[in-house]
Amino acid sequence: SLNHWNGVLKEIIGIKSCSNYCNERYASLCENNRCILTNKIENNIEREEEITEENNIYELLDKIVKDNNYILVLGDEAPATDTLAATDIAAGIQSYSKGNVQLKAQLASEIIIGDKIILIGHPCKNSLMNLSCENWPYKEGEALIKLDNNNLIIAGTTSDDTRKAAKIVAKYKDYLDLKKSNVILMTESGLEIP
C-alpha cells in the first residue's frame, strides 16, 4: 500500500546511521539500524509450510558442495571464534567436494547484492543477518541454522555456539535432521525444529 511505501521511504531518509551497519551496495533498507535483506521474519523464524527436497538445509548444502560461488560472510568486527567457524565450514565443503569447491571469506561490508552467502556469527556481530540482535530469543548453548532464500545463516548465542553449529554444517551428511526443515535449532540436547 501507499502508506507502507511512505513509511519505508521515511525510514530510508530518516535513519542516517544505517550506513554504518549496511553496505550501501547490498541493501538500501534498514530497520532499527539493521539491514533488511529479505522478507521480515516473524518471531525470528521464517519457514515454508511444507518442506520439500528443494528447500531444506541439507539440500542447500548439497548445492553449495557443487557451487564455487558461495562466500562465507563474517561480521566486520567478528570474534576470532567466528573465523574458526568459517574455517570449519570451508574445510567440510572442500572435503565433500573432493577439493573442487574452495569457499572464500569476506567481511559483511564487502558483500554486494546477488552474492550467494553463508552468514556466520551472532546478529549483533554480523549486520547482514536478517535476525533481531536486540530480541535474540535463544539462550547460551543454542544456535540457529537457517535458510534465507538461497543463503544460509549460522548464528549462535555465543561465538562458541556458532562454532558448534558450524561444525554441524561442516559435517552435514552426518545430520539427516537437516533434511527435515529450513530452520534448525541446535541445543545442548541435539537438533530441534523450532
PDB file of C-alpha atoms in Angstrom:
ATOM      1  CA  SER A   1       0.000   0.000   0.000  1.00  0.00           C
ATOM      2  CA  LEU A   2       0.992   3.623  -0.406  1.00  0.00           C
ATOM      3  CA  ASN A   3       1.195   4.147   3.363  1.00  0.00           C
ATOM      4  CA  HIS A   4       3.598   1.225   3.653  1.00  0.00           C
ATOM      5  CA  TRP A   5       5.944   2.643   0.999  1.00  0.00           C
ATOM      6  CA  ASN A   6       5.759   6.122   2.520  1.00  0.00           C
ATOM      7  CA  GLY A   7       6.872   4.582   5.814  1.00  0.00           C
ATOM      8  CA  VAL A   8       9.710   2.756   4.078  1.00  0.00           C
ATOM      9  CA  LEU A   9      10.849   5.953   2.358  1.00  0.00           C
ATOM     10  CA  LYS A  10      10.767   7.858   5.657  1.00  0.00           C
ATOM     11  CA  GLU A  11      12.836   5.087   7.185  1.00  0.00           C
ATOM     12  CA  ILE A  12      15.421   5.228   4.387  1.00  0.00           C
ATOM     13  CA  ILE A  13      15.692   9.001   4.556  1.00  0.00           C
ATOM     14  CA  GLY A  14      15.406   9.264   8.342  1.00  0.00           C
ATOM     15  CA  ILE A  15      17.999   6.766   9.524  1.00  0.00           C
ATOM     16  CA  LYS A  16      21.417   8.126   8.754  1.00  0.00           C
ATOM     17  CA  SER A  17      23.347   5.629  10.858  1.00  0.00           C
ATOM     18  CA  CYS A  18      22.060   2.653   8.880  1.00  0.00           C
ATOM     19  CA  SER A  19      25.010   3.008   6.508  1.00  0.00           C
ATOM     20  CA  ASN A  20      27.240   2.136   9.465  1.00  0.00           C
ATOM     21  CA  TYR A  21      25.560  -1.241   9.582  1.00  0.00           C
ATOM     22  CA  CYS A  22      24.566  -1.849   6.000  1.00  0.00           C
ATOM     23  CA  ASN A  23      26.709  -1.905   2.907  1.00  0.00           C
ATOM     24  CA  GLU A  24      25.039   0.510   0.501  1.00  0.00           C
ATOM     25  CA  ARG A  25      25.834  -1.756  -2.447  1.00  0.00           C
ATOM     26  CA  TYR A  26      23.984  -4.648  -0.846  1.00  0.00           C
ATOM     27  CA  ALA A  27      20.825  -3.295   0.745  1.00  0.00           C
ATOM     28  CA  SER A  28      19.207   0.075   0.922  1.00  0.00           C
ATOM     29  CA  LEU A  29      16.542  -0.601   3.535  1.00  0.00           C
ATOM     30  CA  CYS A  30      17.126  -0.506   7.261  1.00  0.00           C
ATOM     31  CA  GLU A  31      15.033  -1.268  10.275  1.00  0.00           C
ATOM     32  CA  ASN A  32      16.198  -0.350  13.760  1.00  0.00           C
ATOM     33  CA  ASN A  33      19.595   0.446  12.249  1.00  0.00           C
ATOM     34  CA  ARG A  34      19.832  -3.106  10.837  1.00  0.00           C
ATOM     35  CA  CYS A  35      19.933  -4.178   7.181  1.00  0.00           C
ATOM     36  CA  ILE A  36      16.857  -5.735   5.655  1.00  0.00           C
ATOM     37  CA  LEU A  37      17.971  -8.219   3.012  1.00  0.00           C
ATOM     38  CA  THR A  38      14.932 -10.469   2.774  1.00  0.00           C
ATOM     39  CA  ASN A  39      11.334 -10.581   3.915  1.00  0.00           C
ATOM     40  CA  LYS A  40      10.675  -9.832   7.550  1.00  0.00           C
ATOM     41  CA  ILE A  41      10.918 -12.803   9.826  1.00  0.00           C
ATOM     42  CA  GLU A  42       8.105 -13.275  12.282  1.00  0.00           C
ATOM     43  CA  ASN A  43       9.373 -14.367  15.676  1.00  0.00           C
ATOM     44  CA  ASN A  44      12.889 -14.608  14.182  1.00  0.00           C
ATOM     45  CA  ILE A  45      11.858 -17.654  12.137  1.00  0.00           C
ATOM     46  CA  GLU A  46      10.726 -17.782   8.542  1.00  0.00           C
ATOM     47  CA  ARG A  47       9.807 -21.159   7.133  1.00  0.00           C
ATOM     48  CA  GLU A  48       7.712 -22.683   4.406  1.00  0.00           C
ATOM     49  CA  GLU A  49       4.567 -24.588   5.301  1.00  0.00           C
ATOM     50  CA  GLU A  50       5.817 -27.698   3.522  1.00  0.00           C
ATOM     51  CA  ILE A  51       9.453 -28.741   3.484  1.00  0.00           C
ATOM     52  CA  THR A  52      10.485 -30.245   0.166  1.00  0.00           C
ATOM     53  CA  GLU A  53      13.733 -31.605  -1.213  1.00  0.00           C
ATOM     54  CA  GLU A  54      14.456 -28.199  -2.679  1.00  0.00           C
ATOM     55  CA  ASN A  55      14.030 -26.066   0.433  1.00  0.00           C
ATOM     56  CA  ASN A  56      15.773 -27.740   3.318  1.00  0.00           C
ATOM     57  CA  ILE A  57      19.186 -27.093   4.807  1.00  0.00           C
ATOM     58  CA  TYR A  58      20.690 -30.411   3.705  1.00  0.00           C
ATOM     59  CA  GLU A  59      19.779 -29.854   0.046  1.00  0.00           C
ATOM     60  CA  LEU A  60      21.193 -26.326   0.064  1.00  0.00           C
ATOM     61  CA  LEU A  61      24.453 -27.675   1.452  1.00  0.00           C
ATOM     62  CA  ASP A  62      24.483 -30.289  -1.316  1.00  0.00           C
ATOM     63  CA  LYS A  63      24.165 -27.394  -3.790  1.00  0.00           C
ATOM     64  CA  ILE A  64      26.963 -25.467  -2.087  1.00  0.00           C
ATOM     65  CA  VAL A  65      29.251 -28.505  -2.456  1.00  0.00           C
ATOM     66  CA  LYS A  66      28.762 -28.193  -6.239  1.00  0.00           C
ATOM     67  CA  ASP A  67      28.889 -24.366  -6.459  1.00  0.00           C
ATOM     68  CA  ASN A  68      32.151 -22.466  -6.063  1.00  0.00           C
ATOM     69  CA  ASN A  69      30.288 -19.129  -5.898  1.00  0.00           C
ATOM     70  CA  TYR A  70      29.241 -19.090  -2.234  1.00  0.00           C
ATOM     71  CA  ILE A  71      31.004 -16.696   0.127  1.00  0.00           C
ATOM     72  CA  LEU A  72      31.456 -17.132   3.863  1.00  0.00           C
ATOM     73  CA  VAL A  73      30.493 -13.805   5.444  1.00  0.00           C
ATOM     74  CA  LEU A  74      31.811 -12.656   8.797  1.00  0.00           C
ATOM     75  CA  GLY A  75      30.807  -9.509  10.619  1.00  0.00           C
ATOM     76  CA  ASP A  76      33.285  -6.652  10.282  1.00  0.00           C
ATOM     77  CA  GLU A  77      34.153  -6.992  13.974  1.00  0.00           C
ATOM     78  CA  ALA A  78      33.588 -10.726  14.315  1.00  0.00           C
ATOM     79  CA  PRO A  79      35.344 -12.552  17.137  1.00  0.00           C
ATOM     80  CA  ALA A  80      38.161 -14.964  16.247  1.00  0.00           C
ATOM     81  CA  THR A  81      35.896 -17.920  17.003  1.00  0.00           C
ATOM     82  CA  ASP A  82      33.628 -16.909  14.095  1.00  0.00           C
ATOM     83  CA  THR A  83      36.676 -17.059  11.822  1.00  0.00           C
ATOM     84  CA  LEU A  84      37.344 -20.575  13.107  1.00  0.00           C
ATOM     85  CA  ALA A  85      33.699 -21.452  12.400  1.00  0.00           C
ATOM     86  CA  ALA A  86      34.131 -20.227   8.811  1.00  0.00           C
ATOM     87  CA  THR A  87      37.292 -22.326   8.506  1.00  0.00           C
ATOM     88  CA  ASP A  88      35.414 -25.408   9.757  1.00  0.00           C
ATOM     89  CA  ILE A  89      32.695 -24.908   7.138  1.00  0.00           C
ATOM     90  CA  ALA A  90      35.189 -24.238   4.334  1.00  0.00           C
ATOM     91  CA  ALA A  91      37.144 -27.389   5.201  1.00  0.00           C
ATOM     92  CA  GLY A  92      33.970 -29.501   5.352  1.00  0.00           C
ATOM     93  CA  ILE A  93      32.661 -28.241   1.997  1.00  0.00           C
ATOM     94  CA  GLN A  94      36.089 -28.667   0.418  1.00  0.00           C
ATOM     95  CA  SER A  95      36.252 -32.249   1.690  1.00  0.00           C
ATOM     96  CA  TYR A  96      32.752 -33.149   0.421  1.00  0.00           C
ATOM     97  CA  SER A  97      33.539 -31.575  -2.969  1.00  0.00           C
ATOM     98  CA  LYS A  98      36.808 -33.518  -3.187  1.00  0.00           C
ATOM     99  CA  GLY A  99      38.696 -30.217  -3.408  1.00  0.00           C
ATOM    100  CA  ASN A 100      36.597 -28.748  -6.223  1.00  0.00           C
ATOM    101  CA  VAL A 101      34.911 -26.058  -4.100  1.00  0.00           C
ATOM    102  CA  GLN A 102      37.001 -23.678  -2.047  1.00  0.00           C
ATOM    103  CA  LEU A 103      34.840 -21.163  -0.246  1.00  0.00           C
ATOM    104  CA  LYS A 104      36.314 -17.731   0.275  1.00  0.00           C
ATOM    105  CA  ALA A 105      35.553 -15.496   3.233  1.00  0.00           C
ATOM    106  CA  GLN A 106      34.697 -11.804   3.210  1.00  0.00           C
ATOM    107  CA  LEU A 107      33.542  -9.198   5.667  1.00  0.00           C
ATOM    108  CA  ALA A 108      29.902  -8.114   5.657  1.00  0.00           C
ATOM    109  CA  SER A 109      30.881  -4.663   4.380  1.00  0.00           C
ATOM    110  CA  GLU A 110      32.454  -6.225   1.261  1.00  0.00           C
ATOM    111  CA  ILE A 111      29.372  -8.129   0.059  1.00  0.00           C
ATOM    112  CA  ILE A 112      27.398  -6.935  -2.967  1.00  0.00           C
ATOM    113  CA  ILE A 113      23.825  -7.697  -3.922  1.00  0.00           C
ATOM    114  CA  GLY A 114      23.375 -11.021  -5.627  1.00  0.00           C
ATOM    115  CA  ASP A 115      26.248 -12.775  -3.884  1.00  0.00           C
ATOM    116  CA  LYS A 116      25.439 -16.255  -2.622  1.00  0.00           C
ATOM    117  CA  ILE A 117      26.341 -16.085   1.036  1.00  0.00           C
ATOM    118  CA  ILE A 118      26.767 -18.098   4.201  1.00  0.00           C
ATOM    119  CA  LEU A 119      26.368 -15.693   7.124  1.00  0.00           C
ATOM    120  CA  ILE A 120      28.237 -16.601  10.289  1.00  0.00           C
ATOM    121  CA  GLY A 121      28.003 -15.198  13.816  1.00  0.00           C
ATOM    122  CA  HIS A 122      25.523 -13.581  16.168  1.00  0.00           C
ATOM    123  CA  PRO A 123      23.189 -10.992  14.582  1.00  0.00           C
ATOM    124  CA  CYS A 124      24.765  -8.296  16.796  1.00  0.00           C
ATOM    125  CA  LYS A 125      28.141  -9.109  15.200  1.00  0.00           C
ATOM    126  CA  ASN A 126      27.051  -9.647  11.576  1.00  0.00           C
ATOM    127  CA  SER A 127      24.965  -6.763  10.273  1.00  0.00           C
ATOM    128  CA  LEU A 128      23.778  -8.624   7.153  1.00  0.00           C
ATOM    129  CA  MET A 129      21.756 -11.142   9.147  1.00  0.00           C
ATOM    130  CA  ASN A 130      18.049 -10.678   8.887  1.00  0.00           C
ATOM    131  CA  LEU A 131      17.615 -11.655  12.532  1.00  0.00           C
ATOM    132  CA  SER A 132      16.982  -9.498  15.561  1.00  0.00           C
ATOM    133  CA  CYS A 133      20.048  -8.522  17.521  1.00  0.00           C
ATOM    134  CA  GLU A 134      18.242  -6.954  20.465  1.00  0.00           C
ATOM    135  CA  ASN A 135      15.498  -9.590  20.699  1.00  0.00           C
ATOM    136  CA  TRP A 136      17.600 -12.710  20.154  1.00  0.00           C
ATOM    137  CA  PRO A 137      15.388 -15.355  21.815  1.00  0.00           C
ATOM    138  CA  TYR A 138      17.905 -18.126  22.339  1.00  0.00           C
ATOM    139  CA  LYS A 139      19.974 -18.914  25.409  1.00  0.00           C
ATOM    140  CA  GLU A 140      23.608 -19.884  25.816  1.00  0.00           C
ATOM    141  CA  GLY A 141      24.222 -23.315  24.300  1.00  0.00           C
ATOM    142  CA  GLU A 142      21.844 -22.676  21.387  1.00  0.00           C
ATOM    143  CA  ALA A 143      22.351 -21.735  17.749  1.00  0.00           C
ATOM    144  CA  LEU A 144      20.227 -21.347  14.645  1.00  0.00           C
ATOM    145  CA  ILE A 145      20.956 -22.892  11.239  1.00  0.00           C
ATOM    146  CA  LYS A 146      18.546 -21.321   8.783  1.00  0.00           C
ATOM    147  CA  LEU A 147      17.875 -20.926   5.090  1.00  0.00           C
ATOM    148  CA  ASP A 148      17.364 -17.353   3.954  1.00  0.00           C
ATOM    149  CA  ASN A 149      16.324 -17.738   0.309  1.00  0.00           C
ATOM    150  CA  ASN A 150      19.455 -19.239  -1.347  1.00  0.00           C
ATOM    151  CA  ASN A 151      21.649 -18.154   1.542  1.00  0.00           C
ATOM    152  CA  LEU A 152      22.471 -19.857   4.811  1.00  0.00           C
ATOM    153  CA  ILE A 153      22.645 -18.359   8.303  1.00  0.00           C
ATOM    154  CA  ILE A 154      24.634 -19.923  11.133  1.00  0.00           C
ATOM    155  CA  ALA A 155      24.052 -17.866  14.269  1.00  0.00           C
ATOM    156  CA  GLY A 156      24.790 -18.789  17.860  1.00  0.00           C
ATOM    157  CA  THR A 157      24.083 -17.116  21.166  1.00  0.00           C
ATOM    158  CA  THR A 158      27.804 -17.153  21.912  1.00  0.00           C
ATOM    159  CA  SER A 159      30.672 -17.470  19.470  1.00  0.00           C
ATOM    160  CA  ASP A 160      31.274 -20.997  20.810  1.00  0.00           C
ATOM    161  CA  ASP A 161      27.639 -21.847  19.984  1.00  0.00           C
ATOM    162  CA  THR A 162      28.162 -20.503  16.468  1.00  0.00           C
ATOM    163  CA  ARG A 163      31.232 -22.688  16.074  1.00  0.00           C
ATOM    164  CA  LYS A 164      29.378 -25.799  17.280  1.00  0.00           C
ATOM    165  CA  ALA A 165      26.656 -25.119  14.700  1.00  0.00           C
ATOM    166  CA  ALA A 166      29.333 -24.551  12.045  1.00  0.00           C
ATOM    167  CA  LYS A 167      30.798 -27.968  12.836  1.00  0.00           C
ATOM    168  CA  ILE A 168      27.356 -29.486  12.204  1.00  0.00           C
ATOM    169  CA  VAL A 169      27.205 -27.678   8.849  1.00  0.00           C
ATOM    170  CA  ALA A 170      30.772 -28.834   8.055  1.00  0.00           C
ATOM    171  CA  LYS A 171      29.729 -32.462   8.599  1.00  0.00           C
ATOM    172  CA  TYR A 172      26.158 -32.047   7.391  1.00  0.00           C
ATOM    173  CA  LYS A 173      25.921 -35.503   5.802  1.00  0.00           C
ATOM    174  CA  ASP A 174      26.085 -36.946   9.329  1.00  0.00           C
ATOM    175  CA  TYR A 175      22.983 -34.937  10.352  1.00  0.00           C
ATOM    176  CA  LEU A 176      19.957 -36.173   8.423  1.00  0.00           C
ATOM    177  CA  ASP A 177      17.689 -33.954  10.570  1.00  0.00           C
ATOM    178  CA  LEU A 178      18.876 -31.116   8.305  1.00  0.00           C
ATOM    179  CA  LYS A 179      16.628 -32.650   5.605  1.00  0.00           C
ATOM    180  CA  LYS A 180      13.518 -32.016   7.707  1.00  0.00           C
ATOM    181  CA  SER A 181      13.424 -28.226   7.795  1.00  0.00           C
ATOM    182  CA  ASN A 182      14.730 -24.921   6.546  1.00  0.00           C
ATOM    183  CA  VAL A 183      15.284 -23.872  10.179  1.00  0.00           C
ATOM    184  CA  ILE A 184      17.078 -25.973  12.776  1.00  0.00           C
ATOM    185  CA  LEU A 185      17.764 -25.025  16.380  1.00  0.00           C
ATOM    186  CA  MET A 186      20.901 -26.557  17.860  1.00  0.00           C
ATOM    187  CA  THR A 187      20.505 -27.084  21.597  1.00  0.00           C
ATOM    188  CA  GLU A 188      22.655 -28.816  24.172  1.00  0.00           C
ATOM    189  CA  SER A 189      20.423 -31.895  23.771  1.00  0.00           C
ATOM    190  CA  GLY A 190      20.577 -32.051  19.964  1.00  0.00           C
ATOM    191  CA  LEU A 191      18.908 -30.617  16.869  1.00  0.00           C
ATOM    192  CA  GLU A 192      15.286 -29.448  17.001  1.00  0.00           C
ATOM    193  CA  ILE A 193      12.811 -27.981  14.542  1.00  0.00           C
ATOM    194  CA  PRO A 194      11.574 -24.790  16.232  1.00  0.00           C
TER     195      PRO A 194
END
